[in-house]
Amino acid sequence: MRYWLMKSEPDDVSIDDLQALPAQTVPWYGVRNYQARNFMRDQMQVGDGVLFYHSGCAEPGVAGIARVASTAYPDETQFDPAHRYHDPKATRENPRWMHVDVAFVRKTRLLGLPELRRHPELENMRVLARGNRLSITPVEPAEWRFIVGQLLGASDLLD
DNA sequence: GCCAACGTTGGC
DNA sequence: GCCAACGTTGGC
């Protein structure tokens, strides 16, 4: 069991959008960075914890909790010439981009970026590292427990 | 294999 | 809209 922070632009898919989807599950399409792809392809397991992070918006920060709901499989958008995430070098025989499904668990209050930076317990979080642009970063178990404790209360730590 | 140019991310 | 940081591309 691992923990992850996954960024999404709320104009694209917000935590509310995820909650409103029929199966409350979304294929994590559009990742076009090899490190982020490799995390999904090589390390993610069904059930892993996900901090759902809003980026590229007025109030960036953790907006909810989700869960990895599948192992990795090819991202359909890479094959679609009309799609903004089309990759001309990808073929069905040789897909380049893989993703997992992510399922809604809980919407929380917004734990904003300034607040994340304020907690000494979180000073080593990958997502807070200078110059970090990765849209998917690992979260340490202690960081996960701290954040979930902040968001849900210590009595409700999920796992 | 180097590295300059370019594109993208994402906070502000 | 700006810009720092970083990843990718492609010429050599």
Tab-separated table of N, CA, C and O in Angstrom, chain A residues 46-158:
chain	number	residue	atom	x	y	z
A	46	VAL	N	-4.041	-1.244	-6.818
A	46	VAL	CA	-5.426	-0.974	-6.458
A	46	VAL	C	-5.520	-0.797	-4.942
A	46	VAL	O	-4.981	-1.611	-4.189
A	47	GLY	N	-6.150	0.296	-4.531
A	47	GLY	CA	-6.306	0.570	-3.107
A	47	GLY	C	-5.354	1.617	-2.561
A	47	GLY	O	-5.563	2.125	-1.461
A	48	ASP	N	-4.312	1.946	-3.324
A	48	ASP	CA	-3.389	2.989	-2.869
A	48	ASP	C	-4.145	4.289	-2.586
A	48	ASP	O	-5.101	4.635	-3.296
A	49	GLY	N	-3.691	5.022	-1.573
A	49	GLY	CA	-4.337	6.286	-1.205
A	49	GLY	C	-3.891	7.425	-2.100
A	49	GLY	O	-2.720	7.499	-2.492
A	50	VAL	N	-4.814	8.313	-2.421
A	50	VAL	CA	-4.526	9.448	-3.303
A	50	VAL	C	-4.999	10.752	-2.656
A	50	VAL	O	-6.161	10.859	-2.252
A	51	LEU	N	-4.084	11.715	-2.557
A	51	LEU	CA	-4.477	13.080	-2.223
A	51	LEU	C	-4.819	13.770	-3.531
A	51	LEU	O	-3.973	13.893	-4.417
A	52	PHE	N	-6.055	14.187	-3.664
A	52	PHE	CA	-6.534	14.810	-4.899
A	52	PHE	C	-6.256	16.300	-4.798
A	52	PHE	O	-6.845	17.007	-3.979
A	53	TYR	N	-5.329	16.772	-5.640
A	53	TYR	CA	-4.794	18.137	-5.530
A	53	TYR	C	-5.256	18.987	-6.704
A	53	TYR	O	-5.137	18.569	-7.861
A	54	HIS	N	-5.778	20.159	-6.403
A	54	HIS	CA	-6.164	21.109	-7.454
A	54	HIS	C	-4.980	22.004	-7.786
A	54	HIS	O	-4.438	22.675	-6.909
A	55	SER	N	-4.606	22.034	-9.054
A	55	SER	CA	-3.495	22.901	-9.491
A	55	SER	C	-3.971	23.804	-10.625
A	55	SER	O	-5.035	23.592	-11.212
A	56	GLY	N	-3.139	24.808	-10.922
A	56	GLY	CA	-3.455	25.714	-12.017
A	56	GLY	C	-4.749	26.467	-11.804
A	56	GLY	O	-5.516	26.687	-12.745
A	57	CYS	N	-4.987	26.877	-10.557
A	57	CYS	CA	-6.250	27.528	-10.223
A	57	CYS	C	-5.998	28.566	-9.135
A	57	CYS	O	-4.879	28.710	-8.652
A	58	ALA	N	-7.047	29.270	-8.749
A	58	ALA	CA	-6.882	30.365	-7.793
A	58	ALA	C	-6.400	29.879	-6.434
A	58	ALA	O	-5.591	30.534	-5.782
A	59	GLU	N	-6.929	28.725	-6.000
A	59	GLU	CA	-6.554	28.201	-4.689
A	59	GLU	C	-6.016	26.778	-4.808
A	59	GLU	O	-6.755	25.809	-4.601
A	60	PRO	N	-4.740	26.645	-5.120
A	60	PRO	CA	-4.164	25.305	-5.235
A	60	PRO	C	-4.062	24.632	-3.875
A	60	PRO	O	-3.817	25.298	-2.865
A	61	GLY	N	-4.271	23.322	-3.861
A	61	GLY	CA	-4.147	22.567	-2.619
A	61	GLY	C	-4.898	21.258	-2.682
A	61	GLY	O	-5.514	20.922	-3.692
A	62	VAL	N	-4.820	20.509	-1.571
A	62	VAL	CA	-5.504	19.218	-1.485
A	62	VAL	C	-6.993	19.476	-1.272
A	62	VAL	O	-7.380	20.171	-0.341
A	63	ALA	N	-7.801	18.893	-2.153
A	63	ALA	CA	-9.239	19.164	-2.137
A	63	ALA	C	-10.054	17.934	-1.773
A	63	ALA	O	-11.268	18.039	-1.567
A	64	GLY	N	-9.389	16.792	-1.683
A	64	GLY	CA	-10.143	15.590	-1.351
A	64	GLY	C	-9.247	14.366	-1.319
A	64	GLY	O	-8.037	14.456	-1.524
A	65	ILE	N	-9.868	13.242	-1.042
A	65	ILE	CA	-9.157	11.975	-0.945
A	65	ILE	C	-9.769	11.016	-1.957
A	65	ILE	O	-10.986	11.004	-2.151
A	66	ALA	N	-8.884	10.254	-2.588
A	66	ALA	CA	-9.335	9.293	-3.590
A	66	ALA	C	-8.524	8.012	-3.414
A	66	ALA	O	-7.753	7.874	-2.456
A	67	ARG	N	-8.720	7.112	-4.375
A	67	ARG	CA	-8.097	5.801	-4.249
A	67	ARG	C	-7.752	5.293	-5.637
A	67	ARG	O	-8.486	5.546	-6.592
A	68	VAL	N	-6.650	4.611	-5.753
A	68	VAL	CA	-6.315	3.977	-7.027
A	68	VAL	C	-7.268	2.805	-7.236
A	68	VAL	O	-7.418	1.961	-6.355
A	69	ALA	N	-7.918	2.778	-8.409
A	69	ALA	CA	-8.998	1.821	-8.610
A	69	ALA	C	-8.715	0.803	-9.714
A	69	ALA	O	-9.568	-0.024	-10.041
A	70	SER	N	-7.523	0.891	-10.340
A	70	SER	CA	-7.162	-0.112	-11.346
A	70	SER	C	-5.650	-0.147	-11.446
A	70	SER	O	-4.974	0.756	-10.967
A	71	THR	N	-5.146	-1.190	-12.081
A	71	THR	CA	-3.740	-1.142	-12.473
A	71	THR	C	-3.658	-0.370	-13.785
A	71	THR	O	-4.670	0.060	-14.327
A	72	ALA	N	-2.445	-0.188	-14.300
A	72	ALA	CA	-2.265	0.697	-15.459
A	72	ALA	C	-2.681	0.021	-16.761
A	72	ALA	O	-2.507	-1.182	-16.941
A	73	TYR	N	-3.248	0.829	-17.647
A	73	TYR	CA	-3.623	0.377	-18.994
A	73	TYR	C	-3.499	1.573	-19.919
A	73	TYR	O	-3.382	2.714	-19.461
A	74	PRO	N	-3.489	1.365	-21.253
A	74	PRO	CA	-3.192	2.472	-22.174
A	74	PRO	C	-4.217	3.602	-22.113
A	74	PRO	O	-5.422	3.356	-22.020
A	75	ASP	N	-3.717	4.817	-22.182
A	75	ASP	CA	-4.523	6.032	-22.205
A	75	ASP	C	-5.100	6.206	-23.612
A	75	ASP	O	-4.359	6.410	-24.574
A	76	GLU	N	-6.415	6.117	-23.741
A	76	GLU	CA	-7.053	6.179	-25.062
A	76	GLU	C	-6.772	7.494	-25.800
A	76	GLU	O	-6.735	7.522	-27.022
A	77	THR	N	-6.608	8.567	-25.056
A	77	THR	CA	-6.488	9.871	-25.723
A	77	THR	C	-5.240	9.961	-26.602
A	77	THR	O	-5.203	10.749	-27.543
A	78	GLN	N	-4.228	9.142	-26.326
A	78	GLN	CA	-3.006	9.197	-27.145
A	78	GLN	C	-3.268	8.752	-28.587
A	78	GLN	O	-2.542	9.138	-29.503
A	79	PHE	N	-4.315	7.939	-28.802
A	79	PHE	CA	-4.584	7.384	-30.140
A	79	PHE	C	-5.511	8.259	-30.969
A	79	PHE	O	-5.721	7.989	-32.149
A	80	ASP	N	-6.089	9.272	-30.372
A	80	ASP	CA	-7.130	10.066	-31.028
A	80	ASP	C	-6.548	11.338	-31.641
A	80	ASP	O	-6.207	12.273	-30.919
A	81	PRO	N	-6.447	11.376	-32.981
A	81	PRO	CA	-5.809	12.521	-33.651
A	81	PRO	C	-6.501	13.847	-33.357
A	81	PRO	O	-5.873	14.903	-33.452
A	82	ALA	N	-7.769	13.781	-32.986
A	82	ALA	CA	-8.502	15.019	-32.733
A	82	ALA	C	-8.327	15.505	-31.299
A	82	ALA	O	-8.736	16.617	-30.969
A	83	HIS	N	-7.720	14.679	-30.474
A	83	HIS	CA	-7.648	15.015	-29.051
A	83	HIS	C	-6.412	15.844	-28.736
A	83	HIS	O	-5.372	15.677	-29.344
A	84	ARG	N	-6.575	16.718	-27.750
A	84	ARG	CA	-5.431	17.569	-27.374
A	84	ARG	C	-4.271	16.744	-26.824
A	84	ARG	O	-3.112	17.189	-26.814
A	85	TYR	N	-4.553	15.561	-26.337
A	85	TYR	CA	-3.489	14.715	-25.790
A	85	TYR	C	-3.005	13.656	-26.783
A	85	TYR	O	-2.329	12.714	-26.408
A	86	HIS	N	-3.381	13.835	-28.039
A	86	HIS	CA	-2.910	12.905	-29.066
A	86	HIS	C	-1.389	12.856	-29.118
A	86	HIS	O	-0.724	13.887	-28.996
A	87	ASP	N	-0.850	11.646	-29.287
A	87	ASP	CA	0.599	11.482	-29.453
A	87	ASP	C	0.851	10.724	-30.755
A	87	ASP	O	0.601	9.528	-30.838
A	88	PRO	N	1.358	11.419	-31.783
A	88	PRO	CA	1.543	10.781	-33.096
A	88	PRO	C	2.516	9.607	-33.056
A	88	PRO	O	2.498	8.768	-33.950
A	89	LYS	N	3.344	9.547	-32.041
A	89	LYS	CA	4.323	8.450	-31.974
A	89	LYS	C	3.777	7.216	-31.256
A	89	LYS	O	4.460	6.194	-31.179
A	90	ALA	N	2.591	7.316	-30.726
A	90	ALA	CA	2.000	6.177	-30.022
A	90	ALA	C	1.140	5.358	-30.974
A	90	ALA	O	0.437	5.910	-31.821
A	91	THR	N	1.234	4.032	-30.875
A	91	THR	CA	0.370	3.139	-31.647
A	91	THR	C	-0.277	2.147	-30.689
A	91	THR	O	0.207	1.959	-29.571
A	92	ARG	N	-1.341	1.498	-31.164
A	92	ARG	CA	-2.002	0.510	-30.303
A	92	ARG	C	-1.074	-0.670	-30.029
A	92	ARG	O	-1.139	-1.276	-28.968
A	93	GLU	N	-0.221	-0.975	-31.013
A	93	GLU	CA	0.731	-2.062	-30.818
A	93	GLU	C	1.800	-1.654	-29.814
A	93	GLU	O	2.363	-2.478	-29.098
A	94	ASN	N	2.086	-0.351	-29.812
A	94	ASN	CA	3.156	0.163	-28.965
A	94	ASN	C	2.716	1.437	-28.244
A	94	ASN	O	3.188	2.526	-28.535
A	95	PRO	N	1.812	1.299	-27.294
A	95	PRO	CA	1.320	2.486	-26.587
A	95	PRO	C	2.445	3.103	-25.759
A	95	PRO	O	3.323	2.400	-25.271
A	96	ARG	N	2.398	4.404	-25.660
A	96	ARG	CA	3.449	5.088	-24.926
A	96	ARG	C	2.972	5.522	-23.543
A	96	ARG	O	3.746	5.578	-22.602
A	97	TRP	N	1.669	5.830	-23.446
A	97	TRP	CA	1.147	6.430	-22.200
A	97	TRP	C	0.147	5.503	-21.526
A	97	TRP	O	-0.816	5.061	-22.126
A	98	MET	N	0.432	5.222	-20.256
A	98	MET	CA	-0.413	4.339	-19.456
A	98	MET	C	-0.963	5.132	-18.275
A	98	MET	O	-0.304	6.031	-17.763
A	99	HIS	N	-2.150	4.752	-17.843
A	99	HIS	CA	-2.717	5.410	-16.670
A	99	HIS	C	-3.535	4.426	-15.848
A	99	HIS	O	-3.820	3.329	-16.293
A	100	VAL	N	-3.898	4.861	-14.643
A	100	VAL	CA	-4.778	4.066	-13.786
A	100	VAL	C	-6.130	4.772	-13.694
A	100	VAL	O	-6.270	5.920	-14.120
A	101	ASP	N	-7.103	4.074	-13.133
A	101	ASP	CA	-8.360	4.719	-12.761
A	101	ASP	C	-8.240	5.217	-11.321
A	101	ASP	O	-7.600	4.575	-10.488
A	102	VAL	N	-8.893	6.366	-11.067
A	102	VAL	CA	-8.898	6.946	-9.731
A	102	VAL	C	-10.343	7.089	-9.272
A	102	VAL	O	-11.184	7.610	-10.015
A	103	ALA	N	-10.613	6.611	-8.058
A	103	ALA	CA	-11.988	6.615	-7.542
A	103	ALA	C	-12.136	7.581	-6.368
A	103	ALA	O	-11.263	7.673	-5.497
A	104	PHE	N	-13.259	8.256	-6.360
A	104	PHE	CA	-13.596	9.198	-5.283
A	104	PHE	C	-13.712	8.488	-3.940
A	104	PHE	O	-14.269	7.400	-3.850
A	105	VAL	N	-13.181	9.126	-2.899
A	105	VAL	CA	-13.404	8.637	-1.535
A	105	VAL	C	-14.122	9.688	-0.701
A	105	VAL	O	-15.159	9.426	-0.107
A	106	ARG	N	-13.584	10.895	-0.679
A	106	ARG	CA	-14.115	11.927	0.202
A	106	ARG	C	-13.744	13.297	-0.324
A	106	ARG	O	-12.608	13.508	-0.753
A	107	LYS	N	-14.688	14.207	-0.307
A	107	LYS	CA	-14.326	15.601	-0.494
A	107	LYS	C	-13.989	16.176	0.871
A	107	LYS	O	-14.645	15.853	1.859
A	108	THR	N	-12.965	17.010	0.944
A	108	THR	CA	-12.557	17.597	2.225
A	108	THR	C	-12.532	19.115	2.095
A	108	THR	O	-12.728	19.651	1.005
A	109	ARG	N	-12.271	19.782	3.190
A	109	ARG	CA	-11.966	21.205	3.083
A	109	ARG	C	-10.715	21.356	2.252
A	109	ARG	O	-9.948	20.399	2.095
A	110	LEU	N	-10.498	22.543	1.713
A	110	LEU	CA	-9.278	22.762	0.941
A	110	LEU	C	-8.097	22.966	1.891
A	110	LEU	O	-8.098	23.880	2.698
A	111	LEU	N	-7.103	22.071	1.762
A	111	LEU	CA	-5.849	22.252	2.491
A	111	LEU	C	-4.893	22.922	1.511
A	111	LEU	O	-4.248	22.264	0.703
A	112	GLY	N	-4.845	24.236	1.587
A	112	GLY	CA	-4.167	25.029	0.559
A	112	GLY	C	-2.656	24.938	0.615
A	112	GLY	O	-2.079	24.547	1.631
A	113	LEU	N	-2.050	25.322	-0.489
A	113	LEU	CA	-0.588	25.267	-0.580
A	113	LEU	C	0.112	26.048	0.532
A	113	LEU	O	1.072	25.539	1.127
A	114	PRO	N	-0.319	27.266	0.859
A	114	PRO	CA	0.351	27.987	1.955
A	114	PRO	C	0.276	27.225	3.274
A	114	PRO	O	1.241	27.224	4.043
A	115	GLU	N	-0.867	26.571	3.517
A	115	GLU	CA	-1.007	25.801	4.757
A	115	GLU	C	-0.112	24.563	4.730
A	115	GLU	O	0.511	24.211	5.734
A	116	LEU	N	-0.025	23.909	3.587
A	116	LEU	CA	0.881	22.760	3.470
A	116	LEU	C	2.312	23.174	3.809
A	116	LEU	O	3.027	22.470	4.511
A	117	ARG	N	2.704	24.327	3.306
A	117	ARG	CA	4.077	24.795	3.530
A	117	ARG	C	4.321	25.189	4.976
A	117	ARG	O	5.460	25.230	5.432
A	118	ARG	N	3.270	25.500	5.693
A	118	ARG	CA	3.402	25.973	7.063
A	118	ARG	C	3.729	24.845	8.034
A	118	ARG	O	4.269	25.075	9.109
A	119	HIS	N	3.384	23.608	7.696
A	119	HIS	CA	3.551	22.501	8.635
A	119	HIS	C	4.943	21.896	8.538
A	119	HIS	O	5.309	21.352	7.499
A	120	PRO	N	5.716	21.958	9.639
A	120	PRO	CA	7.055	21.341	9.629
A	120	PRO	C	6.992	19.853	9.307
A	120	PRO	O	7.922	19.293	8.726
A	121	GLU	N	5.883	19.215	9.662
A	121	GLU	CA	5.731	17.765	9.406
A	121	GLU	C	5.765	17.461	7.908
A	121	GLU	O	5.974	16.322	7.503
A	122	LEU	N	5.518	18.485	7.094
A	122	LEU	CA	5.391	18.256	5.649
A	122	LEU	C	6.524	18.879	4.850
A	122	LEU	O	6.473	18.938	3.620
A	123	GLU	N	7.563	19.329	5.544
A	123	GLU	CA	8.569	20.128	4.842
A	123	GLU	C	9.327	19.327	3.780
A	123	GLU	O	9.904	19.907	2.873
A	124	ASN	N	9.302	18.008	3.899
A	124	ASN	CA	10.024	17.206	2.903
A	124	ASN	C	9.111	16.617	1.824
A	124	ASN	O	9.549	15.774	1.038
A	125	MET	N	7.868	17.048	1.794
A	125	MET	CA	6.965	16.518	0.762
A	125	MET	C	7.511	16.814	-0.629
A	125	MET	O	7.896	17.938	-0.935
A	126	ARG	N	7.454	15.792	-1.477
A	126	ARG	CA	7.958	15.945	-2.851
A	126	ARG	C	7.276	17.090	-3.585
A	126	ARG	O	7.896	17.852	-4.323
A	127	VAL	N	5.992	17.206	-3.389
A	127	VAL	CA	5.234	18.198	-4.148
A	127	VAL	C	5.626	19.622	-3.748
A	127	VAL	O	5.435	20.558	-4.521
A	128	LEU	N	6.212	19.768	-2.568
A	128	LEU	CA	6.594	21.102	-2.099
A	128	LEU	C	8.033	21.445	-2.462
A	128	LEU	O	8.480	22.572	-2.229
A	129	ALA	N	8.756	20.494	-3.010
A	129	ALA	CA	10.161	20.744	-3.344
A	129	ALA	C	10.274	21.845	-4.395
A	129	ALA	O	9.440	21.954	-5.307
A	130	ARG	N	11.289	22.640	-4.263
A	130	ARG	CA	11.527	23.755	-5.171
A	130	ARG	C	11.580	23.268	-6.613
A	130	ARG	O	12.288	22.315	-6.945
A	131	GLY	N	10.824	23.921	-7.457
A	131	GLY	CA	10.863	23.616	-8.870
A	131	GLY	C	10.106	22.368	-9.280
A	131	GLY	O	10.120	21.997	-10.442
A	132	ASN	N	9.438	21.728	-8.322
A	132	ASN	CA	8.712	20.514	-8.677
A	132	ASN	C	7.565	20.818	-9.643
A	132	ASN	O	6.776	21.724	-9.424
A	133	ARG	N	7.499	20.038	-10.707
A	133	ARG	CA	6.393	20.191	-11.649
A	133	ARG	C	5.691	18.875	-11.886
A	133	ARG	O	4.779	18.803	-12.692
A	134	LEU	N	6.175	17.825	-11.234
A	134	LEU	CA	5.583	16.506	-11.463
A	134	LEU	C	4.116	16.509	-11.034
A	134	LEU	O	3.787	16.974	-9.954
A	135	SER	N	3.274	15.933	-11.881
A	135	SER	CA	1.848	15.943	-11.569
A	135	SER	C	1.461	14.779	-10.659
A	135	SER	O	0.358	14.758	-10.128
A	136	ILE	N	2.374	13.815	-10.508
A	136	ILE	CA	2.133	12.711	-9.583
A	136	ILE	C	3.380	12.548	-8.726
A	136	ILE	O	4.479	12.379	-9.265
A	137	THR	N	3.219	12.615	-7.410
A	137	THR	CA	4.375	12.444	-6.523
A	137	THR	C	4.014	11.477	-5.400
A	137	THR	O	2.872	11.456	-4.932
A	138	PRO	N	5.011	10.685	-4.962
A	138	PRO	CA	4.773	9.793	-3.831
A	138	PRO	C	4.579	10.599	-2.545
A	138	PRO	O	5.136	11.683	-2.401
A	139	VAL	N	3.782	10.064	-1.648
A	139	VAL	CA	3.551	10.664	-0.335
A	139	VAL	C	3.990	9.649	0.715
A	139	VAL	O	3.610	8.477	0.644
A	140	GLU	N	4.786	10.099	1.677
A	140	GLU	CA	5.245	9.202	2.742
A	140	GLU	C	4.070	8.871	3.664
A	140	GLU	O	3.192	9.704	3.880
A	141	PRO	N	4.100	7.648	4.227
A	141	PRO	CA	3.013	7.258	5.143
A	141	PRO	C	2.787	8.273	6.262
A	141	PRO	O	1.634	8.573	6.605
A	142	ALA	N	3.870	8.817	6.826
A	142	ALA	CA	3.699	9.779	7.925
A	142	ALA	C	3.035	11.061	7.416
A	142	ALA	O	2.230	11.673	8.121
A	143	GLU	N	3.391	11.445	6.193
A	143	GLU	CA	2.769	12.638	5.596
A	143	GLU	C	1.292	12.382	5.340
A	143	GLU	O	0.427	13.240	5.584
A	144	TRP	N	0.983	11.209	4.822
A	144	TRP	CA	-0.412	10.833	4.575
A	144	TRP	C	-1.216	10.877	5.878
A	144	TRP	O	-2.288	11.480	5.939
A	145	ARG	N	-0.688	10.267	6.924
A	145	ARG	CA	-1.415	10.232	8.205
A	145	ARG	C	-1.627	11.643	8.731
A	145	ARG	O	-2.703	11.977	9.218
A	146	PHE	N	-0.597	12.472	8.593
A	146	PHE	CA	-0.712	13.842	9.098
A	146	PHE	C	-1.795	14.604	8.339
A	146	PHE	O	-2.659	15.261	8.934
A	147	ILE	N	-1.752	14.508	7.026
A	147	ILE	CA	-2.704	15.276	6.213
A	147	ILE	C	-4.129	14.764	6.398
A	147	ILE	O	-5.062	15.554	6.575
A	148	VAL	N	-4.297	13.459	6.373
A	148	VAL	CA	-5.643	12.913	6.568
A	148	VAL	C	-6.152	13.274	7.963
A	148	VAL	O	-7.334	13.583	8.155
A	149	GLY	N	-5.248	13.280	8.929
A	149	GLY	CA	-5.628	13.713	10.275
A	149	GLY	C	-6.082	15.159	10.293
A	149	GLY	O	-7.069	15.511	10.950
A	150	GLN	N	-5.384	16.017	9.559
A	150	GLN	CA	-5.766	17.426	9.465
A	150	GLN	C	-7.135	17.588	8.809
A	150	GLN	O	-7.914	18.458	9.168
A	151	LEU	N	-7.396	16.751	7.822
A	151	LEU	CA	-8.597	16.931	7.005
A	151	LEU	C	-9.821	16.264	7.604
A	151	LEU	O	-10.928	16.777	7.487
A	152	LEU	N	-9.630	15.112	8.222
A	152	LEU	CA	-10.784	14.337	8.690
A	152	LEU	C	-10.860	14.232	10.201
A	152	LEU	O	-11.872	13.808	10.731
A	153	GLY	N	-9.785	14.605	10.883
A	153	GLY	CA	-9.745	14.403	12.324
A	153	GLY	C	-9.051	13.098	12.646
A	153	GLY	O	-9.150	12.126	11.894
A	154	ALA	N	-8.353	13.081	13.758
A	154	ALA	CA	-7.490	11.947	14.102
A	154	ALA	C	-8.285	10.664	14.309
A	154	ALA	O	-7.751	9.573	14.208
A	155	SER	N	-9.572	10.802	14.577
A	155	SER	CA	-10.367	9.607	14.862
A	155	SER	C	-10.785	8.885	13.588
A	155	SER	O	-11.375	7.825	13.633
A	156	ASP	N	-10.490	9.492	12.444
A	156	ASP	CA	-11.003	8.963	11.192
A	156	ASP	C	-9.881	8.878	10.163
A	156	ASP	O	-9.884	9.554	9.161
A	157	LEU	N	-8.910	8.025	10.446
A	157	LEU	CA	-7.679	8.042	9.664
A	157	LEU	C	-7.744	7.203	8.396
A	157	LEU	O	-6.751	7.063	7.713
A	158	LEU	N	-8.902	6.649	8.048
A	158	LEU	CA	-8.963	5.724	6.906
A	158	LEU	C	-7.855	4.711	7.079
A	158	LEU	O	-7.768	4.077	8.123
